[in-house]
Amino acid sequence: MIRLICLTTLLLGSFVAVIADDHDHSAALKKAAEGDHRSDAHKARNQHRHPVETLSFFGIKPNMTVVEVSPGGSAWYSEILAPFLREEGKLYLAGYDVNDKREYVVKNREKLAQKLADNPDVYDKVQVTEFNPPKKKGIAPEGSVDMVLTFRNTHGWMRGGIAPNAFEIFYKVLKPGGVLGVVQHRADPNIEAEARPSGGYVNQDYLIKMAEHAGFILVASSEINANPKDTKDHPKGVWSLPPTYADGDEHKAKFEKIGESDRMTLKFVKP
């Protein structure tokens, strides 16, 4: 009887420790998401993008090696990942090919570099690599990564015909058991899937099949970033919605009421 009580106490203690550990991670993520290094405009979007809940769902821990793919010039999620991983983990930002001379690419590459240089207390340990799926360049050493993250990028890769190569690259850099976390604008499931979506919305089943074809296993999905108000039939696709308002001021009030796009949140694992 005494042994049973001791075992129960031990198991309960371990369970409490796990809960406390998860709580500590959430607190650290929240601190990073609300940090002074972030602009008020970026912090205001926390309510729409749910970064703490999203990263917690993916199972991120501060001692992980993580790749964020295509962070863009604003590096919105990088602002949270960098301080969270700075002391115990490692963050790779898989950015643009340095040989890509397109104006948009050059502008965002320079913007990202300047952002990192301006705040070494946050970004001094971040390592920027190149993401160029056609050339299959390494975004990190093969088999060295615990987690790969991509936020609202898959539609662009699909339009460019490079999505299958992208998922192959993610698979190669991850360790066995490593996680691929995907957030993406979600298309109406009743509309036929597009291989190269023009409006930014991607069919969820289509995306899952692409990841599975690369070898991944879908282990969980979440409605953290769902928005049932999004009708997905806007004149300029997801870019009609905030924060872009691509249609201008004429229908801005309408799109403000809808909010940001409906998004799938998917967690894959490399077996």
Short mmCIF file of C-alpha atoms in Angstrom, two decimals:
data_model
loop_
_atom_site.label_atom_id
_atom_site.label_comp_id
_atom_site.label_asym_id
_atom_site.label_seq_id
_atom_site.Cartn_x
_atom_site.Cartn_y
_atom_site.Cartn_z
CA MET A 1 0.00 0.00 0.00
CA ILE A 2 2.83 2.36 0.90
CA ARG A 3 4.58 1.55 -2.39
CA LEU A 4 1.36 2.30 -4.32
CA ILE A 5 0.97 5.65 -2.57
CA CYS A 6 4.60 6.54 -3.29
CA LEU A 7 4.22 5.58 -6.96
CA THR A 8 1.02 7.64 -7.24
CA THR A 9 2.75 10.60 -5.61
CA LEU A 10 5.71 10.26 -7.97
CA LEU A 11 3.49 10.12 -11.06
CA LEU A 12 1.40 13.06 -9.85
CA GLY A 13 4.59 15.02 -9.18
CA SER A 14 5.83 14.31 -12.70
CA PHE A 15 2.47 15.37 -14.15
CA VAL A 16 2.53 18.61 -12.18
CA ALA A 17 6.12 19.21 -13.33
CA VAL A 18 5.08 18.81 -16.97
CA ILE A 19 2.21 21.27 -16.48
CA ALA A 20 4.56 23.73 -14.78
CA ASP A 21 7.07 23.31 -17.58
CA ASP A 22 4.40 24.06 -20.20
CA HIS A 23 3.24 27.04 -18.18
CA ASP A 24 6.78 28.39 -18.04
CA HIS A 25 7.09 28.11 -21.84
CA SER A 26 3.81 29.97 -22.33
CA ALA A 27 4.91 32.70 -19.96
CA ALA A 28 8.21 33.08 -21.84
CA LEU A 29 6.40 33.17 -25.18
CA LYS A 30 3.99 35.79 -23.88
CA LYS A 31 6.88 37.90 -22.59
CA ALA A 32 8.52 37.75 -26.01
CA ALA A 33 5.26 38.52 -27.82
CA GLU A 34 4.66 41.60 -25.68
CA GLY A 35 8.29 42.73 -25.46
CA ASP A 36 9.46 46.31 -25.82
CA HIS A 37 11.51 45.33 -28.88
CA ARG A 38 8.24 44.92 -30.83
CA SER A 39 6.32 47.84 -32.30
CA ASP A 40 2.82 48.64 -31.09
CA ALA A 41 1.50 47.77 -34.54
CA HIS A 42 3.08 44.31 -34.43
CA LYS A 43 1.87 43.65 -30.90
CA ALA A 44 -1.66 44.71 -31.87
CA ARG A 45 -1.76 41.78 -34.28
CA ASN A 46 -1.23 39.25 -31.50
CA GLN A 47 -5.01 39.09 -31.05
CA HIS A 48 -5.40 37.97 -34.67
CA ARG A 49 -2.37 35.73 -35.06
CA HIS A 50 -2.38 34.08 -31.61
CA PRO A 51 1.39 33.50 -31.50
CA VAL A 52 1.57 32.15 -27.95
CA GLU A 53 -1.23 29.65 -28.53
CA THR A 54 0.08 28.70 -31.97
CA LEU A 55 3.68 28.08 -30.89
CA SER A 56 2.50 26.22 -27.80
CA PHE A 57 0.34 24.00 -30.02
CA PHE A 58 3.38 23.16 -32.14
CA GLY A 59 5.21 22.20 -28.93
CA ILE A 60 8.10 24.65 -29.08
CA LYS A 61 10.64 24.59 -26.25
CA PRO A 62 13.42 27.10 -25.49
CA ASN A 63 16.22 24.56 -26.04
CA MET A 64 15.16 23.64 -29.57
CA THR A 65 16.87 24.29 -32.89
CA VAL A 66 14.21 25.99 -35.01
CA VAL A 67 14.01 27.20 -38.60
CA GLU A 68 11.53 29.89 -39.56
CA VAL A 69 11.08 29.80 -43.32
CA SER A 70 10.57 33.02 -45.30
CA PRO A 71 10.24 35.42 -42.36
CA GLY A 72 9.90 38.39 -44.73
CA GLY A 73 11.20 41.87 -44.07
CA SER A 74 8.95 42.47 -41.09
CA ALA A 75 10.02 39.22 -39.38
CA TRP A 76 6.84 39.31 -37.30
CA TYR A 77 7.19 35.83 -35.81
CA SER A 78 10.98 36.12 -35.64
CA GLU A 79 10.52 38.87 -33.05
CA ILE A 80 8.98 36.25 -30.75
CA LEU A 81 11.14 33.28 -31.65
CA ALA A 82 14.51 35.04 -31.29
CA PRO A 83 14.28 36.04 -27.61
CA PHE A 84 12.50 32.81 -26.70
CA LEU A 85 15.29 30.65 -28.16
CA ARG A 86 18.23 33.00 -27.51
CA GLU A 87 19.68 31.50 -24.32
CA GLU A 88 19.17 27.75 -24.75
CA GLY A 89 18.20 27.12 -28.39
CA LYS A 90 19.09 28.18 -31.92
CA LEU A 91 17.11 30.07 -34.53
CA TYR A 92 17.72 29.95 -38.27
CA LEU A 93 15.87 32.42 -40.47
CA ALA A 94 15.69 30.89 -43.94
CA GLY A 95 15.46 34.02 -46.05
CA TYR A 96 15.86 35.01 -49.67
CA ASP A 97 18.52 33.83 -52.11
CA VAL A 98 21.30 36.43 -52.04
CA ASN A 99 21.54 36.23 -55.83
CA ASP A 100 17.88 37.14 -56.35
CA LYS A 101 17.91 40.73 -57.66
CA ARG A 102 14.16 41.33 -57.81
CA GLU A 103 13.29 44.66 -56.19
CA TYR A 104 10.82 43.15 -53.73
CA VAL A 105 13.33 40.51 -52.65
CA VAL A 106 16.24 42.94 -52.31
CA LYS A 107 14.11 45.37 -50.30
CA ASN A 108 12.91 42.74 -47.83
CA ARG A 109 16.32 41.10 -47.54
CA GLU A 110 17.85 44.47 -46.61
CA LYS A 111 14.98 45.25 -44.25
CA LEU A 112 15.49 41.97 -42.40
CA ALA A 113 19.25 42.47 -42.16
CA GLN A 114 18.78 45.97 -40.77
CA LYS A 115 16.24 44.76 -38.22
CA LEU A 116 18.64 42.16 -36.88
CA ALA A 117 21.57 44.58 -36.81
CA ASP A 118 19.62 47.28 -34.98
CA ASN A 119 18.83 45.12 -31.95
CA PRO A 120 21.73 42.78 -31.11
CA ASP A 121 20.37 42.21 -27.60
CA VAL A 122 17.58 40.21 -29.22
CA TYR A 123 18.96 38.99 -32.55
CA ASP A 124 22.71 38.56 -32.07
CA LYS A 125 22.51 34.75 -32.10
CA VAL A 126 20.12 34.44 -35.05
CA GLN A 127 21.63 32.79 -38.12
CA VAL A 128 20.28 33.81 -41.54
CA THR A 129 20.39 31.17 -44.27
CA GLU A 130 19.07 31.00 -47.83
CA PHE A 131 15.80 29.42 -48.92
CA ASN A 132 15.83 28.58 -52.62
CA PRO A 133 13.91 25.34 -53.27
CA PRO A 134 14.76 24.97 -56.98
CA LYS A 135 18.44 24.74 -56.04
CA LYS A 136 17.61 22.74 -52.89
CA LYS A 137 20.03 24.75 -50.81
CA GLY A 138 20.28 23.81 -47.16
CA ILE A 139 18.34 26.08 -44.82
CA ALA A 140 20.15 24.33 -41.94
CA PRO A 141 22.44 21.31 -41.58
CA GLU A 142 20.68 18.11 -42.59
CA GLY A 143 19.08 16.22 -39.70
CA SER A 144 19.92 18.93 -37.14
CA VAL A 145 16.59 20.71 -36.61
CA ASP A 146 13.85 20.11 -34.03
CA MET A 147 11.20 22.30 -35.64
CA VAL A 148 10.52 24.01 -38.97
CA LEU A 149 7.90 26.77 -39.01
CA THR A 150 6.18 28.53 -41.88
CA PHE A 151 3.49 31.17 -41.58
CA ARG A 152 1.25 32.04 -44.56
CA ASN A 153 3.85 31.21 -47.20
CA THR A 154 2.67 28.01 -48.88
CA HIS A 155 0.43 29.76 -51.42
CA GLY A 156 3.44 31.67 -52.76
CA TRP A 157 5.50 28.50 -53.15
CA MET A 158 2.60 26.82 -54.91
CA ARG A 159 2.22 29.72 -57.33
CA GLY A 160 5.92 29.47 -58.09
CA GLY A 161 5.75 25.70 -58.53
CA ILE A 162 8.31 25.10 -55.78
CA ALA A 163 6.12 23.84 -52.92
CA PRO A 164 6.98 20.12 -53.33
CA ASN A 165 10.71 20.94 -53.25
CA ALA A 166 10.16 23.14 -50.19
CA PHE A 167 8.58 20.32 -48.21
CA GLU A 168 11.41 17.98 -49.24
CA ILE A 169 13.93 20.48 -47.87
CA PHE A 170 12.04 20.74 -44.57
CA TYR A 171 12.02 16.96 -44.27
CA LYS A 172 15.78 16.70 -44.84
CA VAL A 173 16.82 19.25 -42.20
CA LEU A 174 14.56 17.88 -39.47
CA LYS A 175 15.64 15.22 -37.02
CA PRO A 176 13.52 12.05 -36.79
CA GLY A 177 10.57 13.08 -34.63
CA GLY A 178 11.03 16.72 -35.64
CA VAL A 179 8.00 18.95 -36.13
CA LEU A 180 6.84 20.91 -39.16
CA GLY A 181 4.37 23.62 -38.13
CA VAL A 182 2.29 25.24 -40.87
CA VAL A 183 -0.11 28.18 -40.70
CA GLN A 184 -1.77 28.99 -44.02
CA HIS A 185 -4.79 30.86 -45.42
CA ARG A 186 -7.49 28.19 -45.82
CA ALA A 187 -9.62 27.84 -48.94
CA ASP A 188 -13.29 26.90 -49.05
CA PRO A 189 -13.26 23.07 -49.04
CA ASN A 190 -16.27 23.05 -51.39
CA ILE A 191 -14.23 24.72 -54.14
CA GLU A 192 -11.93 22.61 -56.28
CA ALA A 193 -8.33 22.75 -55.07
CA GLU A 194 -5.94 24.91 -57.08
CA ALA A 195 -2.38 23.77 -57.70
CA ARG A 196 -1.36 27.43 -58.04
CA PRO A 197 -3.83 29.47 -55.96
CA SER A 198 -4.17 33.08 -57.06
CA GLY A 199 -6.05 34.49 -54.06
CA GLY A 200 -3.75 33.23 -51.31
CA TYR A 201 -6.15 30.57 -50.05
CA VAL A 202 -4.97 26.93 -50.12
CA ASN A 203 -7.12 23.81 -49.91
CA GLN A 204 -6.28 22.13 -46.60
CA ASP A 205 -6.44 18.55 -47.90
CA TYR A 206 -4.21 19.50 -50.83
CA LEU A 207 -1.57 20.94 -48.49
CA ILE A 208 -1.70 17.88 -46.25
CA LYS A 209 -1.15 15.59 -49.24
CA MET A 210 1.87 17.64 -50.33
CA ALA A 211 3.43 17.29 -46.89
CA GLU A 212 2.62 13.58 -46.74
CA HIS A 213 4.17 13.07 -50.17
CA ALA A 214 7.42 14.48 -48.76
CA GLY A 215 7.24 11.90 -45.95
CA PHE A 216 5.53 13.84 -43.15
CA ILE A 217 2.74 12.53 -40.93
CA LEU A 218 -0.05 14.87 -39.82
CA VAL A 219 -0.37 14.45 -36.05
CA ALA A 220 -2.68 17.33 -35.10
CA SER A 221 -4.67 20.26 -36.44
CA SER A 222 -6.05 23.26 -34.59
CA GLU A 223 -8.66 25.96 -35.10
CA ILE A 224 -6.58 28.51 -33.15
CA ASN A 225 -6.33 30.71 -36.24
CA ALA A 226 -9.76 30.01 -37.71
CA ASN A 227 -12.04 32.91 -38.70
CA PRO A 228 -15.59 31.84 -39.64
CA LYS A 229 -16.37 35.43 -40.73
CA ASP A 230 -14.00 35.09 -43.68
CA THR A 231 -16.13 34.38 -46.78
CA LYS A 232 -13.01 33.87 -48.92
CA ASP A 233 -14.57 35.51 -51.98
CA HIS A 234 -12.87 38.90 -51.82
CA PRO A 235 -11.89 40.89 -54.94
CA LYS A 236 -8.17 40.62 -54.19
CA GLY A 237 -8.14 37.45 -52.15
CA VAL A 238 -6.61 37.46 -48.70
CA TRP A 239 -5.00 40.82 -49.46
CA SER A 240 -8.42 42.51 -49.35
CA LEU A 241 -8.43 41.79 -45.62
CA PRO A 242 -6.38 43.46 -42.87
CA PRO A 243 -3.64 44.36 -42.55
CA THR A 244 -3.16 44.87 -46.33
CA TYR A 245 -6.54 46.32 -47.44
CA ALA A 246 -5.57 45.93 -51.09
CA ASP A 247 -8.95 47.29 -52.23
CA GLY A 248 -8.24 50.65 -50.62
CA ASP A 249 -10.53 52.62 -48.32
CA GLU A 250 -13.80 52.02 -50.18
CA HIS A 251 -14.66 48.76 -48.41
CA LYS A 252 -12.20 49.02 -45.53
CA ALA A 253 -14.90 49.08 -42.84
CA LYS A 254 -16.39 45.87 -44.22
CA PHE A 255 -13.06 44.06 -44.19
CA GLU A 256 -12.20 45.36 -40.72
CA LYS A 257 -15.33 43.64 -39.41
CA ILE A 258 -14.26 40.38 -41.01
CA GLY A 259 -10.73 40.58 -39.63
CA GLU A 260 -7.73 38.61 -40.83
CA SER A 261 -8.09 35.51 -42.97
CA ASP A 262 -9.33 32.09 -41.95
CA ARG A 263 -6.23 29.94 -41.40
CA MET A 264 -5.41 26.29 -40.96
CA THR A 265 -2.88 25.36 -38.28
CA LEU A 266 -1.26 21.99 -38.92
CA LYS A 267 1.35 20.01 -37.01
CA PHE A 268 3.34 17.40 -38.93
CA VAL A 269 6.09 15.08 -37.71
CA LYS A 270 9.00 13.45 -39.51
CA PRO A 271 8.83 9.75 -38.54
#
